[in-house]
Amino acid sequence: MQPQDVAPRPAPGSPADRTVDVEQAEAALVEHYPRLVRLAYLVLPSGSGRCRRVLAAHSLVQRALPRGRASVPVIPAQSTARDGDPGYAYVRLQVVRTALEAGLPLRRRARPRRAQLPPLLPQVWGLSLFPRSGGAEELALDQRLSALPGPARAAYVLRGLEKLPDGDVREVLTGAGVGADEVAAALRGADTVTAPYALLDSPEFDPCALQARPTDLMRRRRHTRAALAAAAALAVCGALVALPGDGRGPDGAAAPVYARNPAAEAALDPGRLVRVSPAVWKTSARADFSAWPARGDLTRDSGLLRRALAVWARPGGTVQVSATPGTPTGGPSGPPQLLFAGDLGTARVVILHDGLRIARYAEPKGGAAGAALDFARADGATGAEAAAVVLDRTDGNVRYLTAPWVTRAAERDLSKPGAGLMELTLTDGITSPLASPAARSGACTTWNVLQLTDASGSYLVSDLGELVPARLTAGRPAAPKEATGAEALRTWAPFACSLGEVRGQGVRTVNAWGYARQSLPDASGSAHWVCTRAETWRGDGTRVLAQFHTPGGLFGAAVAKAGDVPACGPRDPHVLAGVLWKSRAGSWYLLAAGDKNTGSVRATGGVSGSAEGNLLAVRTRKGVRAELRGTLEDGRAIGGLR
């Protein structure tokens, strides 16, 4: 038997299955979204029509996450397989439950369940969507399944699509609220379907690969005319109601948007934008955004700049506005600094800085309709943190605008430390496109980052789906170093994909600290313990992951995580975490490790054991729970990360 880096999680229904939290369920949902939507589509009744059935399947899966449920303290078994992932098992159970509820008939004087109502999201207007048509066998199978009761249909699909044995099918149906007698009847009903299970993988039942056709065009034209007439009448009534009476508008003493306020006018005047000379950065004592010159071929396009400033101050209903957590989206208090204004091919982009935020305005070349406005915190950014801003993302690639002091840019695969660099061209500070991990969906196998070089040295930044990329460091929390050295790259490599855990969270820096090395009990080598800590621009929302990597494994596994804790950071540079590990011979062990300042480690609960020093290895059994406590060399007690 080959060594297993990650051992299976407990099966659905076991006590440890209650340890699923929102992040774990979301990760499973995103990774296996097409399979879950296919499962929902097959279990849903077909009487509602194919288009509504497609939308209902997507809606059920998207509503399958738990509602803010906290994770129960537990030392998880390692797992990389879908079948052993409690997050996937939880989401699958919710999908089956709601799909069965959607097939129940509405009853008078009874409040309908949410799944029985038409989906609010997603919505499609003016188009009818449906999967590609299959052959005669798929049609016959769909008709046969539609004739079965919902539980029997679910039993057949769980057998064929999920490859579950009958015992597991019983557990899923019971967990979905099906009675014991109905479960037995469902299994018997599923036995009556003689079609091969391979047909369930047909495009006929794939609600993620769709065809589009228009709806009833004449009826839609009549409805549009009626809606326009109603909107015109409503506008006239609104104007009459808003006529001044006692001199006070609906917003009280607030001035209307057209008031001639000097400060507001200055902030919206493109002629007053702050433009830094291209040579200022060479003599400036500050290496931050305030030293960036204005670049791009449209820096003198007053019409574009006026639109960007006006949308920043008063974004209309059609403007897509996004902001990283903790970033205000109000207008600037005074004239902001212009960093970039240029034509990027398909869009015109303006990037502005007001001392606190980076704002990016983008409009299609055909006009301002469909404009987008993005915000990110950047207060206090200096050096590597102020070295690049995302210019645009297209077709899975990203381009950056770099600081004027950057002399070299290159692309590096963080998961492969020996792969070397791929040079990128710099044209007026703009990099050539590189693959963006933030735009990728599905399983993570690589993680491309940007390596920049200036007079002070080289550093790594990673696109995490925001305007300002996150700086990557490595080493002890009290004195982290740039993650460009050979040792730092080896530390990051097995855990590069864990950066996906903090996408879109307003992350400023992420540090990886290899805090322990542990010899495995079966003498198969040494495991590495690494703690990654993501700091945010807003201060709160920090994320800490304790991760474990065994010899021969390509990637590590996160075995403990916590938010808004000082552990693994400069204020408290200590950490303690554990994992259940399965040896080559099939024996289970509790492995735990603290940093080098840990004097002793103790496990209680389902596992009892203690050891002097910062490492603990205790033989145990699969699925147990344990509580970890440690004592630092100075006598202070610490708990296991969770």
Tab-separated table of C-alpha atoms in Angstrom, residues 131-355:
chain	number	residue	atom	x	y	z
A	131	PRO	CA	-29.389	21.243	-22.185
A	132	ARG	CA	-28.322	19.734	-25.469
A	133	SER	CA	-30.622	17.013	-26.767
A	134	GLY	CA	-29.498	13.414	-26.413
A	135	GLY	CA	-30.555	10.285	-28.217
A	136	ALA	CA	-33.514	7.954	-27.887
A	137	GLU	CA	-31.993	6.188	-24.866
A	138	GLU	CA	-31.606	9.441	-22.912
A	139	LEU	CA	-35.160	10.490	-23.755
A	140	ALA	CA	-36.501	7.121	-22.603
A	141	LEU	CA	-34.522	7.362	-19.359
A	142	ASP	CA	-35.813	10.897	-18.680
A	143	GLN	CA	-39.393	9.729	-19.226
A	144	ARG	CA	-38.850	6.702	-16.986
A	145	LEU	CA	-37.344	8.820	-14.202
A	146	SER	CA	-40.176	11.379	-14.433
A	147	ALA	CA	-42.659	8.558	-13.780
A	148	LEU	CA	-40.922	7.598	-10.524
A	149	PRO	CA	-41.581	9.230	-7.153
A	150	GLY	CA	-38.951	11.744	-6.072
A	151	PRO	CA	-37.155	9.453	-3.544
A	152	ALA	CA	-36.900	6.624	-6.096
A	153	ARG	CA	-35.539	9.050	-8.675
A	154	ALA	CA	-32.983	10.270	-6.130
A	155	ALA	CA	-31.993	6.700	-5.233
A	156	TYR	CA	-31.305	5.836	-8.878
A	157	VAL	CA	-29.272	9.009	-9.410
A	158	LEU	CA	-27.237	8.525	-6.211
A	159	ARG	CA	-26.434	4.981	-7.282
A	160	GLY	CA	-25.491	5.858	-10.845
A	161	LEU	CA	-24.062	9.377	-10.683
A	162	GLU	CA	-22.494	9.312	-7.210
A	163	LYS	CA	-21.588	5.584	-7.275
A	164	LEU	CA	-22.998	5.107	-3.749
A	165	PRO	CA	-23.816	1.640	-2.399
A	166	ASP	CA	-27.337	1.054	-1.137
A	167	GLY	CA	-26.310	1.557	2.500
A	168	ASP	CA	-25.012	5.054	1.743
A	169	VAL	CA	-28.064	5.796	-0.417
A	170	ARG	CA	-30.258	4.937	2.580
A	171	GLU	CA	-28.270	7.343	4.779
A	172	VAL	CA	-28.521	10.197	2.287
A	173	LEU	CA	-32.267	9.728	1.756
A	174	THR	CA	-32.878	9.442	5.493
A	175	GLY	CA	-30.809	12.580	6.081
A	176	ALA	CA	-32.895	14.327	3.411
A	177	GLY	CA	-36.059	13.672	5.415
A	178	VAL	CA	-37.385	10.552	3.656
A	179	GLY	CA	-39.116	8.062	5.979
A	180	ALA	CA	-37.841	4.528	6.507
A	181	ASP	CA	-40.719	2.923	4.575
A	182	GLU	CA	-40.325	5.401	1.729
A	183	VAL	CA	-36.571	4.701	1.573
A	184	ALA	CA	-37.181	0.994	1.091
A	185	ALA	CA	-39.830	1.738	-1.545
A	186	ALA	CA	-37.440	4.168	-3.250
A	187	LEU	CA	-34.750	1.504	-3.583
A	188	ARG	CA	-37.271	-0.935	-5.013
A	189	GLY	CA	-38.471	1.739	-7.441
A	190	ALA	CA	-34.899	2.455	-8.534
A	191	ASP	CA	-34.458	-1.253	-9.261
A	192	THR	CA	-37.182	-1.005	-11.926
A	193	VAL	CA	-35.056	1.321	-14.070
A	194	THR	CA	-33.018	-0.874	-16.410
A	195	ALA	CA	-31.174	1.878	-18.300
A	196	PRO	CA	-27.369	1.876	-17.866
A	197	TYR	CA	-25.995	4.359	-15.336
A	198	ALA	CA	-23.566	5.711	-17.952
A	199	LEU	CA	-26.471	7.627	-19.545
A	200	LEU	CA	-26.539	9.946	-16.504
A	201	ASP	CA	-23.271	11.489	-17.745
A	202	SER	CA	-24.876	12.405	-21.091
A	203	PRO	CA	-25.074	16.078	-22.228
A	204	GLU	CA	-28.860	15.593	-22.125
A	205	PHE	CA	-28.624	15.915	-18.330
A	206	ASP	CA	-25.884	18.591	-18.115
A	207	PRO	CA	-27.485	21.907	-17.019
A	208	CYS	CA	-24.081	23.632	-17.252
A	209	ALA	CA	-23.743	23.123	-21.040
A	210	LEU	CA	-26.791	24.925	-22.396
A	211	GLN	CA	-28.438	25.986	-25.640
A	212	ALA	CA	-30.317	29.288	-25.919
A	213	ARG	CA	-33.464	30.137	-27.909
A	214	PRO	CA	-35.650	33.277	-27.814
A	215	THR	CA	-38.903	33.320	-25.909
A	216	ASP	CA	-42.258	34.378	-27.419
A	217	LEU	CA	-41.153	37.565	-29.250
A	218	MET	CA	-44.628	38.990	-29.942
A	219	ARG	CA	-45.768	38.573	-26.347
A	220	ARG	CA	-42.507	40.092	-25.120
A	221	ARG	CA	-43.051	43.145	-27.391
A	222	ARG	CA	-46.536	43.699	-25.943
A	223	HIS	CA	-45.219	43.403	-22.379
A	224	THR	CA	-42.386	45.862	-23.139
A	225	ARG	CA	-44.816	48.488	-24.428
A	226	ALA	CA	-46.984	48.106	-21.334
A	227	ALA	CA	-43.952	48.390	-19.046
A	228	LEU	CA	-42.753	51.577	-20.799
A	229	ALA	CA	-46.163	53.169	-20.446
A	230	ALA	CA	-46.277	52.288	-16.746
A	231	ALA	CA	-42.754	53.657	-16.213
A	232	ALA	CA	-43.684	56.955	-17.911
A	233	ALA	CA	-46.756	57.319	-15.730
A	234	LEU	CA	-44.722	56.563	-12.613
A	235	ALA	CA	-42.100	59.166	-13.584
A	236	VAL	CA	-44.789	61.844	-14.024
A	237	CYS	CA	-46.337	61.002	-10.653
A	238	GLY	CA	-42.918	61.038	-8.975
A	239	ALA	CA	-42.134	64.471	-10.398
A	240	LEU	CA	-45.433	65.842	-9.111
A	241	VAL	CA	-44.881	64.412	-5.631
A	242	ALA	CA	-41.311	65.819	-5.495
A	243	LEU	CA	-42.381	69.394	-6.270
A	244	PRO	CA	-41.159	71.715	-3.459
A	245	GLY	CA	-43.645	72.521	-0.744
A	246	ASP	CA	-42.102	73.764	2.486
A	247	GLY	CA	-38.638	74.089	0.926
A	248	ARG	CA	-37.300	70.772	2.274
A	249	GLY	CA	-36.624	67.816	-0.031
A	250	PRO	CA	-36.862	64.089	0.854
A	251	ASP	CA	-33.256	64.152	2.136
A	252	GLY	CA	-33.889	66.922	4.658
A	253	ALA	CA	-31.210	69.611	4.714
A	254	ALA	CA	-28.917	67.793	2.315
A	255	ALA	CA	-28.151	69.722	-0.865
A	256	PRO	CA	-29.279	68.239	-4.172
A	257	VAL	CA	-26.667	66.687	-6.421
A	258	TYR	CA	-26.489	69.795	-8.602
A	259	ALA	CA	-25.653	72.180	-5.718
A	260	ARG	CA	-22.616	74.372	-6.404
A	261	ASN	CA	-20.471	73.254	-3.479
A	262	PRO	CA	-16.842	74.405	-4.000
A	263	ALA	CA	-15.218	71.301	-2.484
A	264	ALA	CA	-17.476	68.945	-4.434
A	265	GLU	CA	-16.840	70.839	-7.656
A	266	ALA	CA	-13.063	70.713	-7.133
A	267	ALA	CA	-13.164	66.941	-6.616
A	268	LEU	CA	-15.086	66.506	-9.889
A	269	ASP	CA	-12.975	68.873	-12.005
A	270	PRO	CA	-10.540	66.916	-14.224
A	271	GLY	CA	-8.413	70.037	-14.516
A	272	ARG	CA	-7.635	69.874	-10.787
A	273	LEU	CA	-6.476	66.261	-10.717
A	274	VAL	CA	-3.108	65.791	-9.035
A	275	ARG	CA	-0.504	64.877	-11.662
A	276	VAL	CA	2.944	63.910	-10.407
A	277	SER	CA	5.992	64.638	-12.557
A	278	PRO	CA	7.667	61.525	-14.050
A	279	ALA	CA	10.944	62.385	-12.278
A	280	VAL	CA	9.596	62.933	-8.747
A	281	TRP	CA	10.035	59.305	-7.628
A	282	LYS	CA	13.814	59.498	-8.176
A	283	THR	CA	14.264	62.114	-5.421
A	284	SER	CA	11.222	61.378	-3.237
A	285	ALA	CA	11.815	60.056	0.283
A	286	ARG	CA	8.601	58.017	-0.039
A	287	ALA	CA	8.278	54.880	-2.183
A	288	ASP	CA	4.477	54.836	-2.294
A	289	PHE	CA	1.597	55.721	-4.612
A	290	SER	CA	2.109	59.454	-4.015
A	291	ALA	CA	5.304	59.233	-6.119
A	292	TRP	CA	3.629	57.532	-9.103
A	293	PRO	CA	3.424	59.653	-12.272
A	294	ALA	CA	0.318	59.779	-14.449
A	295	ARG	CA	0.705	57.295	-17.311
A	296	GLY	CA	-1.340	56.185	-20.307
A	297	ASP	CA	-2.318	57.667	-23.647
A	298	LEU	CA	-5.539	59.339	-22.383
A	299	THR	CA	-4.251	61.392	-19.446
A	300	ARG	CA	-5.417	64.582	-21.244
A	301	ASP	CA	-8.850	63.255	-22.269
A	302	SER	CA	-10.953	65.575	-20.102
A	303	GLY	CA	-14.215	63.925	-21.166
A	304	LEU	CA	-13.078	60.480	-19.987
A	305	LEU	CA	-11.637	61.875	-16.755
A	306	ARG	CA	-14.809	63.874	-16.046
A	307	ARG	CA	-16.941	60.750	-16.500
A	308	ALA	CA	-14.658	58.750	-14.200
A	309	LEU	CA	-14.851	61.386	-11.450
A	310	ALA	CA	-18.614	61.815	-11.811
A	311	VAL	CA	-19.232	58.055	-11.613
A	312	TRP	CA	-16.977	57.849	-8.548
A	313	ALA	CA	-19.037	60.560	-6.823
A	314	ARG	CA	-22.480	59.381	-7.987
A	315	PRO	CA	-22.472	55.907	-9.585
A	316	GLY	CA	-25.668	55.273	-11.517
A	317	GLY	CA	-27.798	52.182	-11.277
A	318	THR	CA	-26.153	50.571	-14.306
A	319	VAL	CA	-22.605	50.923	-12.936
A	320	GLN	CA	-21.099	47.751	-11.515
A	321	VAL	CA	-19.494	48.793	-8.221
A	322	SER	CA	-17.217	46.485	-6.216
A	323	ALA	CA	-15.033	47.083	-3.183
A	324	THR	CA	-12.779	44.985	-1.005
A	325	PRO	CA	-14.085	44.426	2.549
A	326	GLY	CA	-13.760	47.506	4.722
A	327	THR	CA	-13.299	49.906	1.794
A	328	PRO	CA	-15.656	52.928	1.637
A	329	THR	CA	-17.151	53.655	-1.784
A	330	GLY	CA	-18.050	57.334	-1.372
A	331	GLY	CA	-16.672	60.081	-3.551
A	332	PRO	CA	-13.280	61.707	-2.971
A	333	SER	CA	-13.052	64.517	-0.434
A	334	GLY	CA	-10.820	66.521	-2.779
A	335	PRO	CA	-9.057	66.228	-6.135
A	336	PRO	CA	-7.523	62.716	-6.303
A	337	GLN	CA	-4.209	61.764	-7.894
A	338	LEU	CA	-4.248	60.428	-11.448
A	339	LEU	CA	-2.209	57.240	-11.847
A	340	PHE	CA	-3.352	56.024	-15.271
A	341	ALA	CA	-5.750	56.825	-18.089
A	342	GLY	CA	-5.500	54.806	-21.257
A	343	ASP	CA	-7.029	52.651	-23.976
A	344	LEU	CA	-6.547	48.928	-23.286
A	345	GLY	CA	-8.124	47.605	-26.465
A	346	THR	CA	-11.655	46.735	-25.439
A	347	ALA	CA	-12.065	49.353	-22.713
A	348	ARG	CA	-10.857	52.729	-21.490
A	349	VAL	CA	-9.478	52.607	-17.953
A	350	VAL	CA	-8.785	55.347	-15.396
A	351	ILE	CA	-6.972	54.629	-12.120
A	352	LEU	CA	-7.105	57.213	-9.317
A	353	HIS	CA	-5.693	57.429	-5.779
A	354	ASP	CA	-7.044	59.592	-2.948
A	355	GLY	CA	-4.528	58.664	-0.243
